[in-house]
mmCIF file of C-alpha atoms in Angstrom:
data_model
loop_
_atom_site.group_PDB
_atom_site.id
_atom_site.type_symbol
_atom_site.label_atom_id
_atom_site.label_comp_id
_atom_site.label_asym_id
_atom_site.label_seq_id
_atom_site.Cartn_x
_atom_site.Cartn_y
_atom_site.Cartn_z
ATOM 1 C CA UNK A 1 -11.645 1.144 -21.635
ATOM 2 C CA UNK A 2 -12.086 3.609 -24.743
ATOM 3 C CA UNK A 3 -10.160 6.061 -23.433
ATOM 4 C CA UNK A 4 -6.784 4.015 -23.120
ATOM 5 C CA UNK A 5 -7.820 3.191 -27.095
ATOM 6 C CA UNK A 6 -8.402 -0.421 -26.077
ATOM 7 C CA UNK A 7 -11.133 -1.848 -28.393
ATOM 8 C CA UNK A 8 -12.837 -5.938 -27.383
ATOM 9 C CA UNK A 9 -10.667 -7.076 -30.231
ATOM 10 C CA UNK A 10 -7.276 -5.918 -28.843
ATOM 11 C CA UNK A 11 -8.461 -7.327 -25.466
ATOM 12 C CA UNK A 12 -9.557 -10.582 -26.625
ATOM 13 C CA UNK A 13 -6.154 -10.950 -28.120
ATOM 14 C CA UNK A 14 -4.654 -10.736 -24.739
ATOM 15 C CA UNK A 15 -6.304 -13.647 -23.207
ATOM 16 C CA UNK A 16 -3.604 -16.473 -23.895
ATOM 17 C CA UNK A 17 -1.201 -13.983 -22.409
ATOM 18 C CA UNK A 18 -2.690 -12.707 -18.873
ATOM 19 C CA UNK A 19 -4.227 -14.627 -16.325
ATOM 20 C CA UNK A 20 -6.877 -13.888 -13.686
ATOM 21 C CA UNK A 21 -4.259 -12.341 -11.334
ATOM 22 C CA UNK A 22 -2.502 -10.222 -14.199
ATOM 23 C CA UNK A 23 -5.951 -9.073 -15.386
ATOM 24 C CA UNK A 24 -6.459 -7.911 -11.676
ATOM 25 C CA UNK A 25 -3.561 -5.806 -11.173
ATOM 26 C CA UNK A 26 -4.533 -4.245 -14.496
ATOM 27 C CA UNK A 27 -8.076 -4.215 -13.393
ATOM 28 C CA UNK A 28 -7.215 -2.217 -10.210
ATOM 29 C CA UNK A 29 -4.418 0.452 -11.525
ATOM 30 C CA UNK A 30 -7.641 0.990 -14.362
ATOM 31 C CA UNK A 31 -10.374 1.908 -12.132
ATOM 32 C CA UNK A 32 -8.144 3.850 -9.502
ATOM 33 C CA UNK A 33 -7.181 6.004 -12.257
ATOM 34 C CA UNK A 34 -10.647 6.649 -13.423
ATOM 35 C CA UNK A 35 -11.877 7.080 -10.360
ATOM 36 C CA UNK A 36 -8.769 9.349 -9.073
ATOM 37 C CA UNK A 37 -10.595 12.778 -9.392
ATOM 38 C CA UNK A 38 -13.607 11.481 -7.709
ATOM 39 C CA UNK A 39 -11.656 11.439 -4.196
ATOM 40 C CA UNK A 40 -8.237 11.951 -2.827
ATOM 41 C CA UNK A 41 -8.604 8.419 -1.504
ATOM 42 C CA UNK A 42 -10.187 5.587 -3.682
ATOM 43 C CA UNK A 43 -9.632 1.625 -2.608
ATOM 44 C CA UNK A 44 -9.743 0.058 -6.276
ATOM 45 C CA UNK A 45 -9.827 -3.574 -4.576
ATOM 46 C CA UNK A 46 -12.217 -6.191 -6.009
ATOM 47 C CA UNK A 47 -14.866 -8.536 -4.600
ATOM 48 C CA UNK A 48 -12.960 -12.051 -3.865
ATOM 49 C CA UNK A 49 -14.737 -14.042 -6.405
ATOM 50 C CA UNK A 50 -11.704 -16.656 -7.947
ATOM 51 C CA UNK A 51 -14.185 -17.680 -10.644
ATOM 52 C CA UNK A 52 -14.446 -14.406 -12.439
ATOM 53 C CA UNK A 53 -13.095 -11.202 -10.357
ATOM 54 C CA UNK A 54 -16.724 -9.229 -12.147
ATOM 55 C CA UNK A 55 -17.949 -7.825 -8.833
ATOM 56 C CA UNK A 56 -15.821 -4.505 -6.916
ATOM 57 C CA UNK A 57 -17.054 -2.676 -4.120
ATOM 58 C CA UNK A 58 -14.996 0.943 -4.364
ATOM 59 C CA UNK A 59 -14.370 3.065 -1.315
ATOM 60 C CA UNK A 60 -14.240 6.672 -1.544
ATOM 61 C CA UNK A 61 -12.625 8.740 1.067
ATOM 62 C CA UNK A 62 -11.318 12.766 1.137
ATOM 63 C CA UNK A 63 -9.593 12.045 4.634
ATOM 64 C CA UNK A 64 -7.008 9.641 4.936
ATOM 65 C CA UNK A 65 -8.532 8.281 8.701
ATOM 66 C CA UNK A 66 -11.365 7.035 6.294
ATOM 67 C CA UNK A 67 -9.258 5.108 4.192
ATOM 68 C CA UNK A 68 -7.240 4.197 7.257
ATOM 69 C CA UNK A 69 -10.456 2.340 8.681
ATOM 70 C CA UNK A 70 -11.695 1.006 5.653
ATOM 71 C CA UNK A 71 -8.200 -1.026 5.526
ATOM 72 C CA UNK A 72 -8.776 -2.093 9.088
ATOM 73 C CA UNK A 73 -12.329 -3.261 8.409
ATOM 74 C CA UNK A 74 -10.945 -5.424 5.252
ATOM 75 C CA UNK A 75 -8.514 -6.986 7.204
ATOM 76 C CA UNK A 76 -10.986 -7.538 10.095
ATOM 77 C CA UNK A 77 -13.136 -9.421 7.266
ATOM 78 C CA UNK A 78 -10.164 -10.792 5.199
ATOM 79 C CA UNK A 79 -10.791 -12.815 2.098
ATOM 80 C CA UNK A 80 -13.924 -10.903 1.307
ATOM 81 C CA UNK A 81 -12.015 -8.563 -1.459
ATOM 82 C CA UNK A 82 -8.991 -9.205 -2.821
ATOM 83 C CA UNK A 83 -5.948 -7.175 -4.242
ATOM 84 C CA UNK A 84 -2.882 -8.389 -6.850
ATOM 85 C CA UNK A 85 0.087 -6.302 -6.842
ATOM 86 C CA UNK A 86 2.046 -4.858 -3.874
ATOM 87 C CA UNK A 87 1.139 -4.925 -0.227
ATOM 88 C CA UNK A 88 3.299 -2.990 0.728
ATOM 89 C CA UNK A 89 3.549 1.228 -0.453
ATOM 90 C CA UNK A 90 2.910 2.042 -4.499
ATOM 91 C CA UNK A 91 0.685 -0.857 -4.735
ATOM 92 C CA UNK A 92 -0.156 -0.155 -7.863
ATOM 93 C CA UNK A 93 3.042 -0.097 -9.486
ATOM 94 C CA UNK A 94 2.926 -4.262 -10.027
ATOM 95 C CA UNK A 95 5.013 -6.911 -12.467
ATOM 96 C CA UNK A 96 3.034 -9.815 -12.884
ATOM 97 C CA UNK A 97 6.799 -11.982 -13.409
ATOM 98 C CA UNK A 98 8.291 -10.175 -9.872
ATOM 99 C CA UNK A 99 8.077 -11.821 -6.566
ATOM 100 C CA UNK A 100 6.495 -9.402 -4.707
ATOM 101 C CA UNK A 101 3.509 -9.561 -6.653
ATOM 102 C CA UNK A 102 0.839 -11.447 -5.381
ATOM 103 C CA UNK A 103 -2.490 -12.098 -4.548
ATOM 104 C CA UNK A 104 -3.604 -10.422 -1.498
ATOM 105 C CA UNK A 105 -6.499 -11.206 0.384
ATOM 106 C CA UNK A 106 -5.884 -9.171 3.775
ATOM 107 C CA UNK A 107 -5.276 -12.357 5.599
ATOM 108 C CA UNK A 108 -2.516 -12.912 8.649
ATOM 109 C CA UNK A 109 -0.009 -14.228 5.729
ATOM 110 C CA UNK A 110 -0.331 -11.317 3.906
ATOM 111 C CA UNK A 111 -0.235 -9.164 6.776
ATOM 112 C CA UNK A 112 2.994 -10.431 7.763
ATOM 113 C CA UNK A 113 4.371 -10.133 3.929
ATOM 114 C CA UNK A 114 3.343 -6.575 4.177
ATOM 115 C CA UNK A 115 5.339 -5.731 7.024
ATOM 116 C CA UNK A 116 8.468 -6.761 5.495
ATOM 117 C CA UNK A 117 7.941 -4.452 2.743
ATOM 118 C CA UNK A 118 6.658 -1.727 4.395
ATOM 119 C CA UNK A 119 9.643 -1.745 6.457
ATOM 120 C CA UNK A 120 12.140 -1.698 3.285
ATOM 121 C CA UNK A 121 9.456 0.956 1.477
ATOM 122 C CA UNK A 122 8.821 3.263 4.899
ATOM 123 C CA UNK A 123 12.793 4.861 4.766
ATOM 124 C CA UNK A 124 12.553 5.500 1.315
ATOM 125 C CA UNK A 125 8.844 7.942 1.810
ATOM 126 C CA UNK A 126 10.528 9.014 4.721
ATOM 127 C CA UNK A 127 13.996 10.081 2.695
ATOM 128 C CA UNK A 128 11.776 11.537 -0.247
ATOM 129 C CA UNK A 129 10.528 14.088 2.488
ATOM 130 C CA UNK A 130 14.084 15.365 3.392
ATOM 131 C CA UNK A 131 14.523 12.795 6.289
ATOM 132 C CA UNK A 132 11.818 13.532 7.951
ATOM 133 C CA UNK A 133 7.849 13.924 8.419
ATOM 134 C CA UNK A 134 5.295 14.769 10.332
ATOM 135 C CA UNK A 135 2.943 11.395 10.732
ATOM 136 C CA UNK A 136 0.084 13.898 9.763
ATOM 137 C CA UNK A 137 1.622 14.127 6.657
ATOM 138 C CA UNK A 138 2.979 10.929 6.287
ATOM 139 C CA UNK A 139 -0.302 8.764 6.561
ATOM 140 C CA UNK A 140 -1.973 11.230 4.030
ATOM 141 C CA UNK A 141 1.001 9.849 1.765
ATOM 142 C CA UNK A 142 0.739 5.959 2.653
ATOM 143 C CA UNK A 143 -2.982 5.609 3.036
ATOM 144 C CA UNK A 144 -3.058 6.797 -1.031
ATOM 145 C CA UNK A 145 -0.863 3.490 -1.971
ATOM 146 C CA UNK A 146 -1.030 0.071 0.572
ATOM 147 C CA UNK A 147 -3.373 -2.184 1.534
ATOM 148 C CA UNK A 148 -1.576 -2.399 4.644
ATOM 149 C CA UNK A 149 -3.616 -2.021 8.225
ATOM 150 C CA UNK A 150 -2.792 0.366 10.466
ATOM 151 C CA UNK A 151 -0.901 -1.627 13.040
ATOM 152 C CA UNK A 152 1.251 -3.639 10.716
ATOM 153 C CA UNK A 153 2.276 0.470 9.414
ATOM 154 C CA UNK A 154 2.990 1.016 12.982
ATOM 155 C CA UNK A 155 4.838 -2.211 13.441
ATOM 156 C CA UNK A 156 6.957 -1.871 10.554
ATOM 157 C CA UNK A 157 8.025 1.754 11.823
ATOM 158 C CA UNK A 158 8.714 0.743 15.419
ATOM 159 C CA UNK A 159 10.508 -3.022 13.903
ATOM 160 C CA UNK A 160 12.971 -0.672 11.331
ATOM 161 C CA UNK A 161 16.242 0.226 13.355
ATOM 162 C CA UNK A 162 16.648 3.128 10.652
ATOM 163 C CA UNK A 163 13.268 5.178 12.053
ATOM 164 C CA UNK A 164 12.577 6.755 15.277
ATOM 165 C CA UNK A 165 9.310 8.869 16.054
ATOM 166 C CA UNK A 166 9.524 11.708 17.894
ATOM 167 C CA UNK A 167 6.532 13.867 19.869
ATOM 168 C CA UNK A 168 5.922 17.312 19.994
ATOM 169 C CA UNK A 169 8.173 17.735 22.952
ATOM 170 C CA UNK A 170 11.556 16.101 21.834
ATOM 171 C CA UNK A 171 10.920 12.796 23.320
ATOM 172 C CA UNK A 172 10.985 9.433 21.356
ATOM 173 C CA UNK A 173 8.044 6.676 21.322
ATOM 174 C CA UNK A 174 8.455 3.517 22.642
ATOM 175 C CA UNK A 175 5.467 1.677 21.593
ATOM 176 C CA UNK A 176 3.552 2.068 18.670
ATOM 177 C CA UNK A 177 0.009 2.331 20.059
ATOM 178 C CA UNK A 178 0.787 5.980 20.979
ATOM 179 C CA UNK A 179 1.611 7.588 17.874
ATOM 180 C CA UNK A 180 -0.106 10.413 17.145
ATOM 181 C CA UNK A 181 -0.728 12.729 14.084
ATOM 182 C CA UNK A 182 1.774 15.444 15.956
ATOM 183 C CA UNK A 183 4.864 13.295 15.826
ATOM 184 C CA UNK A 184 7.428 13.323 13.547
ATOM 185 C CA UNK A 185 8.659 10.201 11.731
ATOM 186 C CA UNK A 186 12.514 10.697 11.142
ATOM 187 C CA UNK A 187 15.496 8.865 10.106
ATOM 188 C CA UNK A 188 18.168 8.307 12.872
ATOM 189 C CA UNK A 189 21.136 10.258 12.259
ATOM 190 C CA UNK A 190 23.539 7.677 12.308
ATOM 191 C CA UNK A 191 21.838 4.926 9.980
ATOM 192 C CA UNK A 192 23.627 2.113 9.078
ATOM 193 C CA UNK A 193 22.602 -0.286 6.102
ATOM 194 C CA UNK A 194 20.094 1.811 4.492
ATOM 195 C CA UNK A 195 21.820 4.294 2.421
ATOM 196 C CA UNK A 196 22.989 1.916 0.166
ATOM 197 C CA UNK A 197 19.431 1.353 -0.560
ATOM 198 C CA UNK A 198 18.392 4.715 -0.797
ATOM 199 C CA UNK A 199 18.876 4.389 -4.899
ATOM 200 C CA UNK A 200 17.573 1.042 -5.668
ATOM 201 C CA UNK A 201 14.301 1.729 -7.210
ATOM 202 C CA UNK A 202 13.848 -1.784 -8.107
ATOM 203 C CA UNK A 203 12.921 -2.435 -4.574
ATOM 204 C CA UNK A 204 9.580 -0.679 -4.737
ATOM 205 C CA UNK A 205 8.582 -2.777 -8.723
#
């Protein structure tokens, strides 16, 4: 940790004040940003090991379908690695004291807390690109900050009365096992609730 001028004696000093989970989150938002120009796509989750978090297992990836999988596979073997922060989008961006923070260990609990936020944090990526995206571009986005498996992204889209996805053609999907990297993920024209929203940044800390 030289290079964030952190010495073992300032560290030490922080042990009354952080526990495992903090150290985590700290842990992970560390190594993803050493690693960050070693890959467009790094996964900075840890081994699952409660008595001392001292093992990781880092995926690298330059295509976001890569990453995409990898996610899949961890949920498909949940509990093996583990992740503290967000599970949602910006997972780095934790606060050990807010709600919304918390141990994730790719499980069907989590999965289901993901898909709350990713349907709160979706709009918002979506707004940031003018209203609209194409889902090429948009998974190239997500896959760099969640957790989240593919289906529970899909879900949250197709669950979020604020988003349609449209194909190449003009026509909108109905289900979300045919999306395809063509389409574009919009917001409707006439939303409703979500504007007021559009300015909270809190919701994504």
């Amino acid at each position: 940790l030289s290079y964030l001028n952190l010495d073992a004696d300032r560290l030490h000093q922080l042990d009354g004040l952080m526990n495992k989970r903090t150290w985590l989150g700290t842990a992970e938002r560390i190594v993803a940003s050493a690693f960050d120009g070693c890959a467009r796509y790094v996964s900075p989750f840890s081994i699952n090991n409660p008595d001392g978090w001292q093992y990781w297992f880092i995926h690298f990836a330059n295509f976001y379908r890569a990453r995409q999988e990898y996610n899949n596979v961890l949920h498909n073997n949940s509990s093996m690695q583990a992740h503290f922060g967000r599970s949602g989008l910006d997972m780095l961006s934790f606060d050990p004291s807010h709600s919304q923070n918390e141990l994730y260990l790719f499980e069907d609990s989590d999965r289901e807390k993901a898909r709350q936020q990713l349907s709160n944090d979706i709009p918002r990526l979506v707004n940031d690109f003018g209203d609209a995206v194409e889902i090429h571009s948009f998974y190239e986005s997500v896959y760099k900050m969640t957790p989240a498996h593919a289906d529970d992204i899909h879900q949250a889209i197709f669950q979020n009365t604020e988003l349609e996805v449209i194909t190449p053609s003009g026509g909108e999907r109905r289900k979300a096992n045919t999306i395809g990297p063509e389409d574009t993920l919009r917001l409707k024209s006439q939303p409703t609730f979500f504007p007021m929203f559009l300015n909270n940044k809190d919701k994504l800390k």
